[in-house]
CSV table of C-alpha atoms in Angstrom, one decimal:
chain,number,residue,atom,x,y,z
A,1,MET,CA,-55.6,9.2,-21.2
A,2,SER,CA,-51.9,6.6,-20.7
A,3,THR,CA,-48.9,7.1,-19.7
A,4,LYS,CA,-45.9,6.0,-20.4
A,5,LEU,CA,-43.3,4.4,-18.4
A,6,SER,CA,-40.2,3.9,-19.0
A,7,ILE,CA,-37.9,1.7,-18.0
A,8,VAL,CA,-34.0,1.5,-17.2
A,9,GLU,CA,-32.1,-0.8,-16.2
A,10,LEU,CA,-29.3,-0.5,-13.2
A,11,PRO,CA,-26.7,-1.7,-12.7
A,12,LEU,CA,-26.3,-4.8,-10.5
A,13,VAL,CA,-24.3,-3.9,-7.2
A,14,SER,CA,-23.7,-6.7,-4.6
A,15,LYS,CA,-24.3,-6.3,-1.0
A,16,THR,CA,-20.4,-5.0,-0.6
A,17,GLY,CA,-20.8,-2.6,-3.8
A,18,SER,CA,-20.1,-2.4,-7.2
A,19,ILE,CA,-17.2,-5.2,-8.3
A,20,SER,CA,-14.8,-5.1,-11.5
A,21,VAL,CA,-11.7,-5.2,-12.4
A,22,LYS,CA,-10.2,-2.1,-13.1
A,23,PRO,CA,-6.3,-1.0,-14.7
A,24,PHE,CA,-4.3,0.3,-12.0
A,25,PHE,CA,-2.5,3.4,-12.7
A,26,ASP,CA,1.0,4.5,-10.8
A,27,PRO,CA,1.4,7.9,-11.0
A,28,GLU,CA,4.9,7.3,-10.4
A,29,ALA,CA,6.6,4.9,-12.7
A,30,THR,CA,7.0,5.5,-16.2
A,31,ASN,CA,5.2,3.5,-18.5
A,32,LEU,CA,6.0,3.9,-21.5
A,33,GLY,CA,4.9,8.6,-21.1
A,34,LEU,CA,0.9,6.8,-20.6
A,35,GLU,CA,1.5,7.6,-16.7
A,36,LYS,CA,1.4,11.9,-18.2
A,37,TYR,CA,-2.0,11.4,-19.2
A,38,GLY,CA,-3.1,9.2,-16.6
A,39,MET,CA,-3.0,6.2,-18.1
A,40,SER,CA,-2.0,2.1,-18.1
A,41,LEU,CA,-2.9,1.2,-21.2
A,42,PHE,CA,-2.7,2.2,-25.3
A,43,ASP,CA,-6.5,2.7,-26.7
A,44,GLY,CA,-8.0,-0.1,-28.0
A,45,VAL,CA,-5.3,-2.7,-25.9
A,46,PHE,CA,-6.4,-5.7,-24.3
A,47,HIS,CA,-4.2,-8.1,-22.7
A,48,GLU,CA,-5.9,-11.5,-21.8
A,49,GLU,CA,-4.9,-13.8,-19.1
A,50,GLN,CA,-5.2,-17.9,-18.5
A,51,LEU,CA,-6.2,-19.7,-15.1
A,52,ALA,CA,-2.3,-19.9,-13.9
A,53,CYS,CA,-1.7,-24.0,-13.6
A,54,ILE,CA,0.6,-25.4,-11.3
A,55,GLU,CA,2.1,-29.1,-12.6
A,56,MET,CA,3.7,-31.5,-10.0
A,57,ASN,CA,3.7,-35.0,-10.7
A,58,GLY,CA,2.1,-35.1,-14.1
A,59,ILE,CA,-0.9,-33.7,-11.9
A,60,ARG,CA,-1.6,-29.5,-12.7
A,61,ARG,CA,-3.7,-27.9,-10.3
A,62,TYR,CA,-5.5,-24.8,-11.1
A,63,VAL,CA,-5.3,-21.9,-8.8
A,64,THR,CA,-8.7,-20.9,-9.0
A,65,GLY,CA,-9.6,-20.6,-4.5
A,66,LEU,CA,-12.2,-23.8,-4.6
A,67,ASN,CA,-9.7,-26.4,-3.9
A,68,GLU,CA,-9.6,-27.8,-0.5
A,69,PHE,CA,-6.9,-29.5,-0.8
A,70,ALA,CA,-4.1,-26.7,-2.3
A,71,PRO,CA,-1.4,-25.6,-0.5
A,72,ASP,CA,-3.5,-22.3,1.3
A,73,VAL,CA,-5.8,-24.1,2.5
A,74,LYS,CA,-4.1,-26.5,4.1
A,75,LEU,CA,-1.1,-24.7,5.9
A,76,ILE,CA,-4.1,-22.3,8.0
A,77,VAL,CA,-3.2,-23.3,11.4
A,78,ASP,CA,-6.2,-22.3,12.8
A,79,LYS,CA,-8.5,-25.7,13.0
A,80,ASP,CA,-11.8,-23.6,12.7
A,81,GLN,CA,-10.5,-20.7,11.0
A,82,ARG,CA,-9.3,-23.7,7.7
A,83,GLU,CA,-12.7,-25.9,8.3
A,84,ALA,CA,-14.4,-22.5,8.1
A,85,LYS,CA,-12.8,-21.9,3.9
A,86,ILE,CA,-13.4,-25.4,3.5
A,87,LYS,CA,-17.4,-25.2,4.2
A,88,GLU,CA,-17.1,-22.1,2.1
A,89,ILE,CA,-15.5,-23.8,-1.3
A,90,ARG,CA,-17.7,-27.1,-0.7
A,91,THR,CA,-20.9,-24.4,-0.8
A,92,VAL,CA,-19.2,-22.7,-4.0
A,93,ILE,CA,-18.7,-25.4,-5.1
A,94,SER,CA,-22.2,-27.1,-4.8
A,95,GLN,CA,-23.0,-23.7,-6.4
A,96,LEU,CA,-21.3,-23.8,-9.6
A,97,GLU,CA,-21.8,-27.8,-9.6
A,98,ARG,CA,-26.0,-27.2,-9.2
A,99,ASP,CA,-25.8,-24.7,-11.8
A,100,LEU,CA,-23.3,-25.7,-14.1
A,101,ALA,CA,-23.8,-29.0,-14.3
A,102,ALA,CA,-27.3,-29.3,-12.9
A,103,ASN,CA,-25.9,-31.5,-10.3
A,104,VAL,CA,-27.2,-30.8,-6.9
A,105,VAL,CA,-24.6,-32.3,-4.1
A,106,ASP,CA,-24.7,-31.6,-0.6
A,107,PRO,CA,-21.3,-29.3,1.3
A,108,GLU,CA,-22.0,-32.1,4.4
A,109,ASP,CA,-22.0,-35.3,2.0
A,110,PRO,CA,-19.0,-37.8,3.4
A,111,ASP,CA,-18.5,-38.3,-0.6
A,112,PHE,CA,-18.7,-34.8,-1.5
A,113,TRP,CA,-15.9,-34.7,-3.8
A,114,ASN,CA,-17.1,-37.9,-5.2
A,115,LYS,CA,-20.3,-36.9,-6.3
A,116,ILE,CA,-19.0,-33.6,-7.6
A,117,LYS,CA,-19.3,-34.3,-11.6
A,118,MET,CA,-17.7,-30.4,-13.9
A,119,CYS,CA,-16.2,-28.9,-10.8
A,120,ASN,CA,-13.6,-31.7,-9.6
A,121,PRO,CA,-10.2,-29.3,-8.9
A,122,ASN,CA,-8.5,-31.6,-11.5
A,123,ASN,CA,-11.3,-30.7,-14.2
A,124,ASP,CA,-8.9,-29.4,-16.9
A,125,GLU,CA,-12.0,-28.9,-19.5
A,126,LEU,CA,-13.3,-26.3,-17.1
A,127,TRP,CA,-10.6,-24.5,-15.6
A,128,SER,CA,-7.9,-24.2,-18.8
A,129,LYS,CA,-11.2,-21.8,-20.4
A,130,ILE,CA,-11.2,-19.2,-17.0
A,131,THR,CA,-9.7,-16.1,-19.3
A,132,MET,CA,-9.9,-12.6,-18.2
A,133,ARG,CA,-9.6,-10.3,-21.2
A,134,CYS,CA,-9.0,-6.3,-19.7
A,135,GLY,CA,-8.7,-3.4,-21.0
A,136,ASN,CA,-8.7,0.6,-20.4
A,137,ALA,CA,-13.1,-0.1,-19.5
A,138,PRO,CA,-13.5,-1.6,-16.3
A,139,VAL,CA,-14.9,-5.4,-16.4
A,140,PHE,CA,-17.7,-5.8,-14.1
A,141,LEU,CA,-18.3,-9.4,-12.5
A,142,GLU,CA,-21.7,-10.4,-11.5
A,143,PRO,CA,-21.5,-13.3,-9.1
A,144,LYS,CA,-24.8,-13.3,-8.1
A,145,LEU,CA,-25.4,-13.9,-11.9
A,146,SER,CA,-23.3,-15.8,-13.5
A,147,PRO,CA,-21.3,-18.9,-12.2
A,148,TYR,CA,-18.1,-17.8,-14.6
A,149,ASP,CA,-17.8,-14.8,-12.6
A,150,LEU,CA,-17.7,-16.0,-9.5
A,151,ILE,CA,-15.1,-18.0,-10.7
A,152,LYS,CA,-13.5,-15.8,-11.8
A,153,LEU,CA,-13.9,-13.2,-8.7
A,154,TYR,CA,-12.8,-16.8,-6.4
A,155,ALA,CA,-9.3,-17.1,-8.8
A,156,ILE,CA,-8.5,-13.6,-8.5
A,157,GLU,CA,-8.8,-13.1,-5.1
A,158,ALA,CA,-6.5,-16.4,-4.6
A,159,GLY,CA,-3.8,-14.9,-7.1
A,160,GLY,CA,-4.9,-17.1,-10.5
A,161,PHE,CA,-4.1,-14.1,-12.6
A,162,SER,CA,-0.7,-12.4,-12.4
A,163,LEU,CA,-2.0,-9.5,-14.3
A,164,ILE,CA,-4.8,-8.8,-11.6
A,165,GLY,CA,-4.0,-8.0,-8.1
A,166,LYS,CA,-6.1,-9.1,-5.1
A,167,SER,CA,-7.7,-5.4,-4.5
A,168,TYR,CA,-5.8,-2.0,-5.2
A,169,ASP,CA,-4.5,-2.1,-2.1
A,170,ASP,CA,-2.8,-5.3,-3.1
A,171,ALA,CA,-1.7,-4.1,-7.0
A,172,ARG,CA,-0.5,-0.2,-4.8
A,173,SER,CA,2.3,-2.9,-2.5
A,174,ARG,CA,3.9,-5.2,-5.0
A,175,SER,CA,7.7,-4.2,-6.0
A,176,GLN,CA,6.2,-4.4,-9.8
A,177,SER,CA,2.4,-3.2,-10.3
A,178,PRO,CA,-0.1,-5.4,-11.9
A,179,LYS,CA,-1.9,-4.2,-15.3
A,180,PHE,CA,-5.2,-4.7,-13.1
A,181,TYR,CA,-7.3,-4.6,-9.9
A,182,LEU,CA,-9.7,-6.5,-8.8
A,183,ASP,CA,-12.5,-3.7,-8.0
A,184,LYS,CA,-14.7,-3.9,-4.5
A,185,TYR,CA,-16.2,-0.6,-4.7
A,186,ILE,CA,-16.4,-0.4,-0.2
A,187,ASP,CA,-12.9,-1.8,-0.2
A,188,THR,CA,-10.7,0.4,-2.8
A,189,VAL,CA,-12.6,3.6,-1.2
A,190,SER,CA,-11.5,3.0,2.2
A,191,THR,CA,-8.1,2.4,1.0
A,192,LYS,CA,-8.3,5.3,-0.6
A,193,THR,CA,-9.3,7.3,1.8
A,194,GLU,CA,-6.1,6.0,4.1
A,195,VAL,CA,-4.1,8.8,2.3
A,196,THR,CA,-6.5,11.8,2.4
A,197,LYS,CA,-7.5,10.7,6.0
A,198,LEU,CA,-3.7,10.9,6.6
A,199,ARG,CA,-2.9,14.0,4.1
A,200,ASN,CA,-5.4,16.3,6.7
A,201,LYS,CA,-4.4,14.9,9.2
A,202,ALA,CA,-0.4,16.3,8.8
A,203,ILE,CA,-1.9,19.5,8.1
A,204,SER,CA,-4.2,20.1,11.0
A,205,GLU,CA,-1.2,19.4,13.1
A,206,LEU,CA,0.9,22.1,10.9
A,207,GLN,CA,-1.9,24.4,11.5
A,208,LYS,CA,-1.8,23.7,15.1
A,209,LEU,CA,2.4,23.9,15.6
A,210,PHE,CA,2.3,27.5,13.7
A,211,ASP,CA,-0.7,28.9,16.1
A,212,LYS,CA,0.6,27.8,18.6
A,213,ASN,CA,4.3,26.1,18.8
A,214,MET,CA,6.7,28.2,15.9
A,215,ASN,CA,9.5,27.4,17.6
A,216,LYS,CA,8.4,22.8,17.5
A,217,LEU,CA,7.5,23.7,13.7
A,218,VAL,CA,11.0,25.0,12.2
A,219,LEU,CA,13.0,21.9,14.9
A,220,VAL,CA,9.9,19.6,12.1
A,221,ALA,CA,10.5,22.1,8.8
A,222,LYS,CA,14.8,20.7,10.1
A,223,VAL,CA,14.5,17.3,10.4
A,224,VAL,CA,12.1,16.4,7.6
A,225,ASP,CA,13.2,18.7,4.8
A,226,ALA,CA,16.3,17.3,3.0
A,227,ASN,CA,18.1,21.1,2.8
A,228,SER,CA,17.9,21.7,7.0
A,229,VAL,CA,19.7,24.8,6.4
A,230,GLN,CA,17.8,27.3,5.0
A,231,TYR,CA,15.9,27.6,8.6
A,232,LYS,CA,17.5,30.1,10.3
A,233,LYS,CA,16.2,32.2,13.5
A,234,ASN,CA,14.8,35.1,11.3
A,235,THR,CA,13.2,32.4,8.6
A,236,PRO,CA,9.3,34.2,8.4
A,237,ASN,CA,6.7,31.8,9.6
A,238,ASP,CA,4.6,31.4,6.2
A,239,ILE,CA,7.7,30.7,5.0
A,240,VAL,CA,8.2,28.0,6.9
A,241,TYR,CA,4.4,26.7,7.0
A,242,ASP,CA,4.4,26.5,3.3
A,243,ASN,CA,7.6,24.1,2.9
A,244,MET,CA,6.3,22.2,4.8
A,245,ASP,CA,2.6,22.2,3.5
A,246,LYS,CA,4.5,21.5,-0.2
A,247,PHE,CA,6.3,18.3,1.8
A,248,ILE,CA,2.7,17.0,2.7
A,249,THR,CA,1.2,17.5,-0.2
A,250,GLY,CA,3.7,15.5,-1.2
A,251,GLN,CA,6.1,18.4,-3.2
A,252,GLY,CA,9.1,17.5,-1.2
A,253,ILE,CA,11.5,15.2,-1.3
A,254,GLU,CA,9.6,12.6,-0.5
A,255,HIS,CA,6.7,12.7,-3.7
A,256,ASN,CA,4.6,9.7,-1.8
A,257,LEU,CA,1.9,11.2,-0.8
A,258,LYS,CA,0.9,8.3,2.3
A,259,ARG,CA,4.9,8.2,3.4
A,260,ALA,CA,5.2,12.5,3.5
A,261,ALA,CA,1.8,12.8,5.7
A,262,GLU,CA,3.3,9.7,7.9
A,263,SER,CA,6.6,11.0,8.3
A,264,PHE,CA,5.3,14.6,9.3
A,265,ILE,CA,3.2,13.5,11.8
A,266,GLN,CA,5.0,11.0,13.6
A,267,THR,CA,8.6,13.6,13.2
A,268,VAL,CA,5.1,16.4,15.4
A,269,ALA,CA,5.1,13.7,17.5
A,270,LEU,CA,9.0,13.3,18.7
A,271,ASP,CA,9.9,14.9,22.7
A,272,MET,CA,11.1,18.3,22.2
A,273,GLU,CA,14.8,16.9,23.3
A,274,THR,CA,15.2,13.9,20.8
A,275,LEU,CA,13.3,16.6,18.0
A,276,SER,CA,16.1,19.3,19.1
A,277,LEU,CA,18.6,16.8,18.3
A,278,LYS,CA,17.8,15.6,15.0
A,279,ALA,CA,17.6,18.6,14.1
A,280,LEU,CA,21.6,19.4,15.6
A,281,ILE,CA,22.7,16.4,14.0
A,282,LYS,CA,21.7,17.5,10.4
A,283,ASP,CA,23.0,20.6,10.7
A,284,SER,CA,26.4,19.6,12.2
A,285,SER,CA,27.0,16.9,8.8
A,286,PHE,CA,26.2,19.7,7.0
A,287,TYR,CA,28.8,21.7,8.1
A,288,LYS,CA,30.6,19.4,8.3
A,289,LEU,CA,30.9,19.5,12.1
A,290,ILE,CA,30.2,15.8,12.6
A,291,MET,CA,31.6,13.8,9.4
A,292,PRO,CA,32.1,10.0,8.9
A,293,LYS,CA,35.8,7.7,8.7
A,294,SER,CA,36.9,4.7,6.9
A,295,ASP,CA,36.0,2.5,10.2
A,296,GLY,CA,32.3,3.8,9.4
A,297,PHE,CA,31.7,5.1,12.2
A,298,ILE,CA,30.7,9.1,13.1
A,299,TYR,CA,33.1,11.3,14.4
A,300,HIS,CA,33.3,14.8,16.6
A,301,MET,CA,35.7,16.5,14.5
A,302,ALA,CA,37.1,19.0,16.9
A,303,THR,CA,37.5,16.3,19.1
A,304,ASN,CA,37.9,12.9,17.2
A,305,THR,CA,35.3,11.6,19.3
A,306,MET,CA,33.8,8.3,18.1
A,307,MET,CA,29.4,9.6,18.0
A,308,GLY,CA,28.4,5.9,16.5
A,309,ARG,CA,27.3,4.5,13.5
A,310,ASN,CA,24.5,6.4,12.7
A,311,SER,CA,22.1,9.2,13.6
A,312,SER,CA,20.1,7.2,16.1
A,313,ASP,CA,24.0,6.5,17.8
A,314,CYS,CA,24.9,9.8,17.8
A,315,ILE,CA,21.5,11.6,19.4
A,316,GLU,CA,21.9,9.1,22.4
A,317,PHE,CA,25.2,9.9,22.0
A,318,LEU,CA,24.2,13.2,22.8
A,319,LYS,CA,21.7,12.4,24.9
A,320,ASN,CA,24.4,11.4,27.8
A,321,ALA,CA,25.4,14.0,30.5
A,322,LEU,CA,28.8,12.6,29.9
A,323,ASN,CA,29.3,14.0,26.4
A,324,ASP,CA,28.1,17.5,27.3
A,325,ASN,CA,30.9,18.9,26.1
A,326,VAL,CA,30.4,17.9,22.4
A,327,LEU,CA,26.8,18.5,22.4
A,328,ILE,CA,27.6,22.0,23.9
A,329,ASP,CA,30.2,22.9,20.4
A,330,LEU,CA,28.1,21.5,18.2
A,331,LYS,CA,25.1,23.4,19.2
A,332,LYS,CA,28.1,26.5,19.6
A,333,GLU,CA,29.0,26.4,16.3
A,334,THR,CA,25.1,25.7,14.3
A,335,ASP,CA,23.5,28.4,16.5
A,336,LYS,CA,26.1,30.5,14.9
A,337,HIS,CA,24.7,30.2,11.2
A,338,PHE,CA,21.1,29.7,12.5
A,339,ASN,CA,21.4,33.7,14.0
A,340,GLN,CA,23.3,34.9,10.8
């Protein structure tokens, strides 16, 4: 009896996970309406870019990440790190030279660069042909199988393509987001779960305060919420909880999930005195008990006392026992509204 075998070809994965170039999607940035559909490009659209080149004194230098004479290598301060980087570059160049030109050169050879024929840093014929063409579908790189993919990988990590971020984190942190990013699976997952971990930690802190310290939760809400005066003595606890849950999940004044969670966690970590004074300053400002004047300083209006230039100055001012009269007056006036 014969047995039929089905051969399934699995995608190759490097030791650090699959490597690909993917479209970068920023839901907070307007992009011709595509952000509404979770897209970065229109269907059928591709971007193609040649490897970046810098010309000085008639000599072209390509941004390959494989040139030990490049400024970014020379500027490595630590001698051991610089030597390790040079060794890595020579090892890769030796491998590329062997695969592309059948030229075997020992990375330790004193005349290493003189013996390199094809992968010389100034070889226009090779580097000018290195391009990246990307669209909505991921472009997978197999640096262990393809020497050209290995070149592209090092070039992307060196910033050789303006359209491609070096990583998801790099793309996210740029003032002007790139169209694509290099996705090393493990690095990208780690970056994306960073926000999830922060959000979960913030929600855990919210639950702790709701269960054990409702008074502090109200103060936290007053500090992080733009509408601090909505929280009064008779505000139902569930409303405070719901508003803070929305704030943590980016549905409040701060839409960035990471910044929202970090802001909540940092506020919860404040001591009660600082937290109370921050809430007091916000409420006092709303009720015009304190106001900035033309000289740029904030004043207590009832006594015309200068408190400082910003909220931090005002908090330090109120912590000073010599200014208890101002503190007492502000608490008295804000409590009238809080106890309504």
